[in-house]
Coordinates of C-alpha atoms (C1' of nucleotides) in Angstrom, one line a residue:
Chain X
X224 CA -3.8 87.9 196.1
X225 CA 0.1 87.5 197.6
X226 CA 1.1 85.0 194.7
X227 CA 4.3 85.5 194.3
X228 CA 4.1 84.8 190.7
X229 CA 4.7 81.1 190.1
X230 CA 4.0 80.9 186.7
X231 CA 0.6 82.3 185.3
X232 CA 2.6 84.7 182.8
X233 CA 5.6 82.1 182.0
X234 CA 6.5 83.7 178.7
X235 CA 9.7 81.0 178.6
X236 CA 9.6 78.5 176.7
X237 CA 11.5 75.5 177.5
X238 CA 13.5 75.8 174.9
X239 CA 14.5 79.6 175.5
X240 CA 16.1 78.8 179.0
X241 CA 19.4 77.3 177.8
X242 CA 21.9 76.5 180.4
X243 CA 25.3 78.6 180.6
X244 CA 27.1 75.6 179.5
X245 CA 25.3 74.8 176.6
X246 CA 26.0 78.2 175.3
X247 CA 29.6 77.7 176.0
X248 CA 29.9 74.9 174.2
X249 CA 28.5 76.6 171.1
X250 CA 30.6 79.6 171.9
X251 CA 33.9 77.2 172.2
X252 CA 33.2 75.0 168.9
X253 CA 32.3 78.3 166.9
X254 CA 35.4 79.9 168.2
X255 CA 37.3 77.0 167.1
X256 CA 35.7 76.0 164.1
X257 CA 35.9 79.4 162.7
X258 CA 39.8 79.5 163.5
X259 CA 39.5 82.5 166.3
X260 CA 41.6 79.9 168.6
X261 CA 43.8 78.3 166.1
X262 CA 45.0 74.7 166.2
X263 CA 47.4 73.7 169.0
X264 CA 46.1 76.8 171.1
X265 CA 46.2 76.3 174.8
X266 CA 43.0 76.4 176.7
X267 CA 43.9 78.8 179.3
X268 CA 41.2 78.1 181.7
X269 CA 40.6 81.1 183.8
X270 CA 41.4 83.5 181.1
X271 CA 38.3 81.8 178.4
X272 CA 36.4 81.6 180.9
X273 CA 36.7 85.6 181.8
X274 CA 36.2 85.6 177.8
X275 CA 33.1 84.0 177.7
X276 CA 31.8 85.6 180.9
X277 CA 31.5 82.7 183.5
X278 CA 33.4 80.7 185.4
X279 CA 35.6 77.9 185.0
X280 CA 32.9 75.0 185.6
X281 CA 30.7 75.3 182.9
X282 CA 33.5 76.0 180.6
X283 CA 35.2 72.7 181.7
X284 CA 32.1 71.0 181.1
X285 CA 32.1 72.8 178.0
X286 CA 35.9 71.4 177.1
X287 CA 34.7 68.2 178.4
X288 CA 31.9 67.8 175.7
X289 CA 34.0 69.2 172.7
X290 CA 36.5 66.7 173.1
X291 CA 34.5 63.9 172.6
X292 CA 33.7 65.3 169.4
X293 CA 37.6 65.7 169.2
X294 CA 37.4 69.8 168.4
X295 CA 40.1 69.8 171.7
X296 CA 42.4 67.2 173.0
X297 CA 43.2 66.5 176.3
X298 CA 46.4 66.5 178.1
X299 CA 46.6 65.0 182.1
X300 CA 47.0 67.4 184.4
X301 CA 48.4 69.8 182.2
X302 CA 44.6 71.0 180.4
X303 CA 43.3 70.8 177.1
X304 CA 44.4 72.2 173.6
X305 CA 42.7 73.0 170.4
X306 CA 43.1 69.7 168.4
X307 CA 45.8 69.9 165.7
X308 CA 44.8 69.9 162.0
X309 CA 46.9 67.2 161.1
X310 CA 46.9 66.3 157.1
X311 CA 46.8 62.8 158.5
X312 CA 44.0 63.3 160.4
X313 CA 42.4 65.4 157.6
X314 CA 42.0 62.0 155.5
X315 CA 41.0 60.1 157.9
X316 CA 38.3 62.3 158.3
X317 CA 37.4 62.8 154.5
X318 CA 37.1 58.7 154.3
X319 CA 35.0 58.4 156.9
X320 CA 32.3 61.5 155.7
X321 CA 33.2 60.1 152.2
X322 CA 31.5 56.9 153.7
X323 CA 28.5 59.0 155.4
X324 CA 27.4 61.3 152.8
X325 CA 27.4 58.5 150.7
X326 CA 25.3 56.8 152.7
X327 CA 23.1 59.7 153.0
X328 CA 22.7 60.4 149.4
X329 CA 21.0 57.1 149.1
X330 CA 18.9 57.1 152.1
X331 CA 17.8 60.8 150.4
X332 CA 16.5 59.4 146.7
X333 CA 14.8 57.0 148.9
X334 CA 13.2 59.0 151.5
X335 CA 13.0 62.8 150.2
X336 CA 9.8 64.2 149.6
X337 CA 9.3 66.2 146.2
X338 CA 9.0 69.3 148.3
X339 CA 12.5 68.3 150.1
X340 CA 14.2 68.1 146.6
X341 CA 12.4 71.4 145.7
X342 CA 14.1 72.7 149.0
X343 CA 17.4 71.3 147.6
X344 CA 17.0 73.0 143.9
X345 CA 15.9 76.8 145.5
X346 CA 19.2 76.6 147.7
X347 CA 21.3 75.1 144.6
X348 CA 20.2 78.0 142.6
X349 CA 20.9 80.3 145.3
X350 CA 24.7 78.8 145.7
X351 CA 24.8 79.5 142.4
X352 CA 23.6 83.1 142.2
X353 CA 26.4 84.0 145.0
X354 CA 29.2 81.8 142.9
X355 CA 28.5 84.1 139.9
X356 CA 28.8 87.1 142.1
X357 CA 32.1 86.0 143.8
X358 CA 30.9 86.2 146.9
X359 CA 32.8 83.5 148.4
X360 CA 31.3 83.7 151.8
X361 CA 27.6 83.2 150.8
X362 CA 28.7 80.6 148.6
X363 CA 29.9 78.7 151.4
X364 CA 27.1 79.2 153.1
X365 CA 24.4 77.6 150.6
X366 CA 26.9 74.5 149.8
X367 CA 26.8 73.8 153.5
X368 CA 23.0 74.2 153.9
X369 CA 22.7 72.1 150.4
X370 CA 25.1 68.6 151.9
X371 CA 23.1 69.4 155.2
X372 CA 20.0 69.4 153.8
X373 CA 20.8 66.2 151.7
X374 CA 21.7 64.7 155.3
X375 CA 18.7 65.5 156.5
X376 CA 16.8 63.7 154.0
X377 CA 18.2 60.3 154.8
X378 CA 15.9 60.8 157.3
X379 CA 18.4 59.6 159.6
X380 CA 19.3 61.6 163.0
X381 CA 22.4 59.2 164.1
X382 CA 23.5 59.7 160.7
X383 CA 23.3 63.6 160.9
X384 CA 24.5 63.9 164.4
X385 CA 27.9 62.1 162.9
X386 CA 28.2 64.1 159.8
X387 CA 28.0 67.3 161.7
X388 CA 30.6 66.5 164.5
X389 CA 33.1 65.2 161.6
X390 CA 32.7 68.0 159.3
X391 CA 32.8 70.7 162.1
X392 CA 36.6 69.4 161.2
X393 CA 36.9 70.3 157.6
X394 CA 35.2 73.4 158.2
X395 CA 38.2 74.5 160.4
X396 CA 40.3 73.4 157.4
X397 CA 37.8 75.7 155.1
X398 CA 38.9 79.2 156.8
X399 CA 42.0 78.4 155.4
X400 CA 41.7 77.0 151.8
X401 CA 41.1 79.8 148.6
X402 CA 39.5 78.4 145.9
X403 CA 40.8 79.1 142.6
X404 CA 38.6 80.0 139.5
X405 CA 39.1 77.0 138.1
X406 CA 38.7 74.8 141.2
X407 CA 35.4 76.8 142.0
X408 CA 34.0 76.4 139.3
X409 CA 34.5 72.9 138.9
X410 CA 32.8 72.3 142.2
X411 CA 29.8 74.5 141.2
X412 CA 29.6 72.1 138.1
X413 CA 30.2 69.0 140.4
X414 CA 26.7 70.3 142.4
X415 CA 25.0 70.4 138.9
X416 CA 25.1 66.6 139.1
X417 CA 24.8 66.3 142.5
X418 CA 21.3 67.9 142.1
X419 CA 20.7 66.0 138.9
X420 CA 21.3 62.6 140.2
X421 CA 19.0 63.6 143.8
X422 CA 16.2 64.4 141.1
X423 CA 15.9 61.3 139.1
X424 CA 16.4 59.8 142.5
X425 CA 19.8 57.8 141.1
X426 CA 21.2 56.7 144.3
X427 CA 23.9 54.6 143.1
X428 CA 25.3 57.9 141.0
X429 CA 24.6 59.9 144.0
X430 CA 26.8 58.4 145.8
X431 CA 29.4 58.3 143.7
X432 CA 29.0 62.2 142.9
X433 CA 29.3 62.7 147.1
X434 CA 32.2 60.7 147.2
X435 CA 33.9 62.2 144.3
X436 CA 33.6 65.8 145.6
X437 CA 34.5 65.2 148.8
X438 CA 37.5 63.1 147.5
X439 CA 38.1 67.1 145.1
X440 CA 37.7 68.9 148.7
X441 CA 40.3 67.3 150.3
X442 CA 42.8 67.8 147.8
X443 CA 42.1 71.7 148.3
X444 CA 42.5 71.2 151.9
X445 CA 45.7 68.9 151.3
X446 CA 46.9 71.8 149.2
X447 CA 46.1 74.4 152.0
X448 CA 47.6 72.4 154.7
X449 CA 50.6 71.9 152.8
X450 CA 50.8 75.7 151.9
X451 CA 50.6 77.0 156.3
X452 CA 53.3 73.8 156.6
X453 CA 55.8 75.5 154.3
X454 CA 55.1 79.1 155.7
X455 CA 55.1 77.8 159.5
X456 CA 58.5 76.4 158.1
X457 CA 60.3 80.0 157.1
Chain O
X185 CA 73.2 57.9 176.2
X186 CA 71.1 61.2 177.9
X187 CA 67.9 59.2 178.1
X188 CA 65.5 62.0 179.5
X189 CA 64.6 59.6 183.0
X190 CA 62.9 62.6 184.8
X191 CA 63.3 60.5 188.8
X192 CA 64.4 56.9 188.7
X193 CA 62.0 56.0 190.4
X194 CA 59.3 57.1 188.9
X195 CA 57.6 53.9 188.0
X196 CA 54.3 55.9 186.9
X197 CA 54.2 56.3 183.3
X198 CA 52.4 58.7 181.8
X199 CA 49.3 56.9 180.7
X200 CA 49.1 55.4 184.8
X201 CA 48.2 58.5 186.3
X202 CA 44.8 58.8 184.7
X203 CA 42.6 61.9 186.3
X204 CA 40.0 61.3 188.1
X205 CA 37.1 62.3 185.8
X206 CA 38.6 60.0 183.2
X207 CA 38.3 56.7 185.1
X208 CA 34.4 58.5 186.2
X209 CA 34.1 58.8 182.5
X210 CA 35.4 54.7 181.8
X211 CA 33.1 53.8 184.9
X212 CA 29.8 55.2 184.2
X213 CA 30.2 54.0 180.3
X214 CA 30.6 50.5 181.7
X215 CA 27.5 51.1 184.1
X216 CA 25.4 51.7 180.8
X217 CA 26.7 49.6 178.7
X218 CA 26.7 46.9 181.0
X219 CA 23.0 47.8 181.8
X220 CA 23.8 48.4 185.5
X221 CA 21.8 51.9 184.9
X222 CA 19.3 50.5 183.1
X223 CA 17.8 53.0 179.7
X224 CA 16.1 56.1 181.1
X225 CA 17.5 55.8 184.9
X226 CA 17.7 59.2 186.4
X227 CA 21.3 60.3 187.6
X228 CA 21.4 61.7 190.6
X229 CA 24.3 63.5 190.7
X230 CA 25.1 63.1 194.9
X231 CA 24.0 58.9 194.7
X232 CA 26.3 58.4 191.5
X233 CA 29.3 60.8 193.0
X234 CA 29.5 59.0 196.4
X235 CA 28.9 55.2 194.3
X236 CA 32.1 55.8 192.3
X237 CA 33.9 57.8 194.8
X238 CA 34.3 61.2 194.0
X239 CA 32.7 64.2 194.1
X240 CA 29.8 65.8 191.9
X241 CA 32.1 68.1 189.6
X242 CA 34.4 65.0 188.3
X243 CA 31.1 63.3 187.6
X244 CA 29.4 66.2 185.9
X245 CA 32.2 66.6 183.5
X246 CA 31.9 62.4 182.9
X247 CA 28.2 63.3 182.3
X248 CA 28.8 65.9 179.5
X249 CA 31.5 63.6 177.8
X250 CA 29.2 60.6 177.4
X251 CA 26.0 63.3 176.5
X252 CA 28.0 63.8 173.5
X253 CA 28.5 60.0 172.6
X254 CA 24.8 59.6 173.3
X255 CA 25.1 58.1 176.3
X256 CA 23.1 60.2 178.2
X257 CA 20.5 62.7 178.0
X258 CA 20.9 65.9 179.2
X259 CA 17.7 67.5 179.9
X260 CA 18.2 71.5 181.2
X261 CA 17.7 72.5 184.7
X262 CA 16.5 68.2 185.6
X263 CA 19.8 66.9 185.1
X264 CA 20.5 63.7 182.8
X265 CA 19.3 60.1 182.2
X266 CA 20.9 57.4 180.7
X267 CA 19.9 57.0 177.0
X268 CA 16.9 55.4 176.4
X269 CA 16.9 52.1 174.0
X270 CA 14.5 53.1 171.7
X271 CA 13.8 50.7 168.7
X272 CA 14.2 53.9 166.4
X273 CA 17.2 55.0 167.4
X274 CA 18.4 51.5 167.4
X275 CA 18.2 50.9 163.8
X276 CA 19.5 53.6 162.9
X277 CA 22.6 53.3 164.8
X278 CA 23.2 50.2 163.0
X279 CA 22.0 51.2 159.3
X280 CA 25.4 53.6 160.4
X281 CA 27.5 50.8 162.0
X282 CA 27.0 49.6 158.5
X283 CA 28.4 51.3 156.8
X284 CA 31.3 52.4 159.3
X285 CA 32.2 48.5 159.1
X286 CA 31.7 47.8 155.5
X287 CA 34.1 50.4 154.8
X288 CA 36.4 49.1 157.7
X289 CA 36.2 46.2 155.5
X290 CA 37.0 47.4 152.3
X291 CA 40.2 49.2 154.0
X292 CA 41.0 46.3 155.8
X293 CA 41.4 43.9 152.9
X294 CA 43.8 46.7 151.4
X295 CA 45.8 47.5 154.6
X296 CA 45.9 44.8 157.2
X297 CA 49.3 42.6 156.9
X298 CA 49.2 39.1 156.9
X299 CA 50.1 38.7 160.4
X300 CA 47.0 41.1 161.4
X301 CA 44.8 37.9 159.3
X302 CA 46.6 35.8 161.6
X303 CA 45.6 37.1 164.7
X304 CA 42.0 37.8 163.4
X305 CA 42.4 34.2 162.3
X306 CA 43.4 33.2 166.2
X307 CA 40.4 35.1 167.6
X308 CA 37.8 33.1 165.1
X309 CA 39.1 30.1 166.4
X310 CA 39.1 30.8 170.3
X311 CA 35.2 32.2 169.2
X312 CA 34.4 28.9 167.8
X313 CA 36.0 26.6 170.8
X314 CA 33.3 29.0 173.4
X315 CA 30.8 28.5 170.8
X316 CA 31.4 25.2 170.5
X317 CA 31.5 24.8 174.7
X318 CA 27.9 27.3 174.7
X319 CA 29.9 29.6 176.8
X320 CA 28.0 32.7 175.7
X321 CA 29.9 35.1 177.8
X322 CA 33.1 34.0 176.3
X323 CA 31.9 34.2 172.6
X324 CA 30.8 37.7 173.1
X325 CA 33.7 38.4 174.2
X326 CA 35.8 37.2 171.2
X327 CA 33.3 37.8 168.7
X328 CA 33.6 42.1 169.8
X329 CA 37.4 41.6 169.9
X330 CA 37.1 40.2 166.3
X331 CA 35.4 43.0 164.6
X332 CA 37.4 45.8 166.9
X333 CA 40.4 44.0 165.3
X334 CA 38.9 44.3 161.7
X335 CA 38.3 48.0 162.3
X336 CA 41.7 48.6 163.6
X337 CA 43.1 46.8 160.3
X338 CA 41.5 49.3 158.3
X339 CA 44.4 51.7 159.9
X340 CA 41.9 54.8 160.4
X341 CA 41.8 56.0 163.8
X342 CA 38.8 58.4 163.1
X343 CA 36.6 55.5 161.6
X344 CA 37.7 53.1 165.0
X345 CA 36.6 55.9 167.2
X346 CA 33.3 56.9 165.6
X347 CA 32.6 52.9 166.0
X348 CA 33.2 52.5 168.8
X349 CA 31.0 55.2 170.1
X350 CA 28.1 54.3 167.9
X351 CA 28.8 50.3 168.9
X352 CA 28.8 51.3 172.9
X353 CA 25.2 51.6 171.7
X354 CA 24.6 48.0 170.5
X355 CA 26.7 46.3 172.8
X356 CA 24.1 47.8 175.4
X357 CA 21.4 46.4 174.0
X358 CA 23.2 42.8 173.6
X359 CA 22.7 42.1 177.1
X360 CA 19.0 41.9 176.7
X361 CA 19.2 39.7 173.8
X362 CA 19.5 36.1 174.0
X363 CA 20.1 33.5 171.2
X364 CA 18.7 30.9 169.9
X365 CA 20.9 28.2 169.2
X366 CA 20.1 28.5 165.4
X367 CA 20.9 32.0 165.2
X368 CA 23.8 31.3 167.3
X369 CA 25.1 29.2 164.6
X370 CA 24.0 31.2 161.8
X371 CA 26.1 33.8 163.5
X372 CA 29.0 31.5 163.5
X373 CA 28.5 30.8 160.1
X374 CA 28.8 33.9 158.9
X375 CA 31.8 34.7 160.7
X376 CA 33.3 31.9 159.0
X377 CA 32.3 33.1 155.5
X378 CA 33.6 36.9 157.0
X379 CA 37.4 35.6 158.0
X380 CA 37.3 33.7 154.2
X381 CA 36.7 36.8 153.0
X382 CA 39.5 38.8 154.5
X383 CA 41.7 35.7 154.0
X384 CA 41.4 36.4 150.0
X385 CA 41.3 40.5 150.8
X386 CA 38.0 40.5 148.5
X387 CA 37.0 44.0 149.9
X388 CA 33.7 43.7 148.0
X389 CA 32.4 40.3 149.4
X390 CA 33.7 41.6 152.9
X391 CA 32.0 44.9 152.8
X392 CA 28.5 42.5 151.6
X393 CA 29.2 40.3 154.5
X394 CA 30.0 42.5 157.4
X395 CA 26.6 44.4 156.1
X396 CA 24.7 41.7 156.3
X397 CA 25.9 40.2 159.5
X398 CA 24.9 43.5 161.1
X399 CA 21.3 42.9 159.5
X400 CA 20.9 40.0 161.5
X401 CA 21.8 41.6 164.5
X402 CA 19.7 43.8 164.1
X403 CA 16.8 41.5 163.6
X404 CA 17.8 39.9 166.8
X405 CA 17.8 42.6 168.7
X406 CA 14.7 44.4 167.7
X407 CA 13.2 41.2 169.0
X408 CA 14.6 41.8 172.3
X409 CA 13.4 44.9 172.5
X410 CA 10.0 44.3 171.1
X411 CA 9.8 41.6 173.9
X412 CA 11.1 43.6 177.0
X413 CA 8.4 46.2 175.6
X414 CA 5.7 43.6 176.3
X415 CA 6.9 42.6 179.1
X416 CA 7.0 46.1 180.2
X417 CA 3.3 46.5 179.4
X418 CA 1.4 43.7 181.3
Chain A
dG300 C1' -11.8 61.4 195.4
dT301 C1' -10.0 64.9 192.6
dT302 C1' -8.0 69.2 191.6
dG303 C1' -5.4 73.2 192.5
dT304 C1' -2.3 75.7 195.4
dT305 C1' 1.4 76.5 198.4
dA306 C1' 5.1 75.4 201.6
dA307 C1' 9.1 72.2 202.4
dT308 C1' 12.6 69.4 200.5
dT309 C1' 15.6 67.9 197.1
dT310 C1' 18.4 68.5 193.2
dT311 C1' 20.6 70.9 189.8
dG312 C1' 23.7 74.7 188.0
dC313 C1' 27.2 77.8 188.8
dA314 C1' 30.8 80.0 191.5
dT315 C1' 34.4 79.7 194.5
dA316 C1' 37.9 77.6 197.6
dC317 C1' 41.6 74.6 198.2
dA318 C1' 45.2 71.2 197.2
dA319 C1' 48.3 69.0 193.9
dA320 C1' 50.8 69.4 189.8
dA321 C1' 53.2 71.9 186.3
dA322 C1' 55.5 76.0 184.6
dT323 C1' 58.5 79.7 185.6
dG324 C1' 62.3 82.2 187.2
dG325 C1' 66.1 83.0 189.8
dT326 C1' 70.2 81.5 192.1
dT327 C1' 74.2 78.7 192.8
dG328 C1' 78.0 76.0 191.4
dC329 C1' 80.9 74.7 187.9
Chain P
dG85 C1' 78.1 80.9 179.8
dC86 C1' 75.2 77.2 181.2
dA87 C1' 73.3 73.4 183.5
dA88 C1' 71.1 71.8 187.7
dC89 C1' 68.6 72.8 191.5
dC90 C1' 65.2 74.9 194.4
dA91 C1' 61.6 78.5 195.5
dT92 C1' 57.8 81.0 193.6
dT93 C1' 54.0 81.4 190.7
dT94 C1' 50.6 79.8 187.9
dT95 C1' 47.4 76.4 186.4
dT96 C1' 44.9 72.5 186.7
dG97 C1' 42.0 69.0 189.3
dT98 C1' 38.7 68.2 192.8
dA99 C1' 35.7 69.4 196.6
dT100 C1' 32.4 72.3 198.6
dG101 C1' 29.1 76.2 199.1
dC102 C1' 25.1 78.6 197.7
dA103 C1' 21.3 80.2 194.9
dA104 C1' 17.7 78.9 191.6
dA105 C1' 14.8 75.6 189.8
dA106 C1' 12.3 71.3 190.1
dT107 C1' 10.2 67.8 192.8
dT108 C1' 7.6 66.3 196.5
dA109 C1' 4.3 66.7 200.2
dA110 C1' 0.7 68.7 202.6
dC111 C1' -3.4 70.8 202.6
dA112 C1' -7.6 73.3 201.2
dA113 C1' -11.5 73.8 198.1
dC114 C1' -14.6 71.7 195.3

DNA sequence: GTTGTTAATTTTGCATACAAAAATGGTTGC
DNA sequence: GCAACCATTTTTGTATGCAAAATTAACAAC
């Protein structure tokens, strides 16, 4: 038997084989999103690219896809930079999530399952457990899986795929906005009703909740921007 | 008067001297949207290079940039394929274009200055002399440069560019579609009732209008596809 | 004829090489 | 000292080369 073993025990699936540059661009956006390669930070080429362990074609793909979803901007013949966090910019992006979450939170009292709102109320209650902890962190975590989760009961991928590449904006802005008390636990009592109106399936109210604490979250981030302006300044 | 002129004569301004993989990018969107590569055409990556000139790498980077607009498919190790026109995928582009332009319409009624009406006002008229004439081409034409210059009223950058991506979408499948000359007029019709609107800024009845314009469309072209599918069948 | 297997071809994915442009630094003239 | 200019270096943009994977074609077994 001289098969050279074409692919009797082909343990990989086809989803386990990413490609290099699929792993870059995750590596990029996360390295971006979580502020590791702050705003305005020039994309040395051959140095990221010794960083991320390959070479400089599959991390200028990489650059290539992010700035389509405007994470990096790109400047002719002279490479590509970390897109600024402009306050401007900041509210454009909150009024155009404002309009998709909005959106979503309708589609979801019309299309969740029971057992997709159950999913909803176990991670709300977790949010909640970390939030009387103080662990900030974990908090952050469960109110992002609860608005993703709501997204993903519109039922609607187009929809999703938006939300996510917008808000991988305001999540840059996150890493640099504390949360007071007070502010905290306002937005732990805004989720109350966001949950609330989900359950009795009150789109309309929904809506409005979404919009309202978004509208709350950009103030924060306002505040934050304003806050690295003024020490940028002295 | 210093006036920074770097050479005299230097006629090539900075936006001229577009790269290379940025007119590939402009190119290959126009060969999809314009159904040149038909939905689900392979790319070959050497035929497509030496059609528009250039060599593979330019191209690949063009191929990522449009993968993340949806252009394109990339599937891992077998390269990419234009986006297919699925009838899923198709409404719910537009149940997002929906929203995208209702709110482009509520901001516009706040924001545009009356000499933006005016020039919206110019277009609708230039729409209605190609209507009038049957000169479908021409009315296309207008009719697109009438809602892009609604969405740029609305003064948000981030909304115009998430449009226009999601739109590139639509416009593809327009070229499939063909009117009848009652929907034509219906069309017309409600473009009239949409520039009245704007005219007296009544965000509401805009927002209403533009959503329901976008219905119709949509009605029209699941037909088309419904009808290629059937034709695709026998 | 169909199915399964294997060799040949093609195509993709990544790395590297090379040319053009931009950034840098140093020198000269004032 | 400093501004302008030119040479050097660095960096980007594009093309090409090469290995791995996929597709195709050919062929054998049933």
């Amino acid at each position: 038997m001289s098969n050279p073993q074409p692919s009797p025990n082909n343990v990989t699936s086809l989803a386990d084989r990413r490609l290099l540059h699929e792993t870059v661009i995750d590596q990029l956006r996360d390295l971006i999103v979580q502020g590791e390669l702050a705003p305005e930070t020039k994309l040395n080429e051959r140095v990221l690219a010794e960083r991320l362990g390959t070479s400089r074609t599959p991390l200028r793909e990489a650059i290539k896809f992010l700035a389509s979803e405007g994470l990096v901007e790109l400047l002719p013949n002279r490479g590509a930079v970390v897109a600024p966090l402009k306050p401007e910019k900041m509210k454009e992006v909150f009024v155009v999530l404002g309009a998709l979450e909005a959106l979503a939170g309708d589609l979801a009292c019309r299309n969740a399952t029971e057992a997709d709102i159950a999913d909803v109320r176990a991670l709300h209650f977790h949010m909640l457990a970390h939030h009387a902890a103080g662990e900030l962190a974990q908090y952050f975590k469960y109110n992002q899986q609860i608005h993703s989760r709501i997204m993903d009961c519109a039922g609607n991928a187009t929809l999703a795929a938006s939300y996510r590449s917008l808000n991988a904006h305001v999540k840059r802005a996150r890493y640099l906005a504390n949360l007071s008390r007070e502010r905290w636990d306002k937005a732990v009592q805004e989720h109350g009703e966001i949950l609330d109106a989900l359950t009795r399936r009150d789109g309309a109210r929904l809506q409005a909740l979404l919009r309202d604490h978004l509208a709350n979250k950009l103030v924060l981030v306002m505040e934050a921007l304003d806050k690295r302006k003024a020490e940028a300044a002295r």
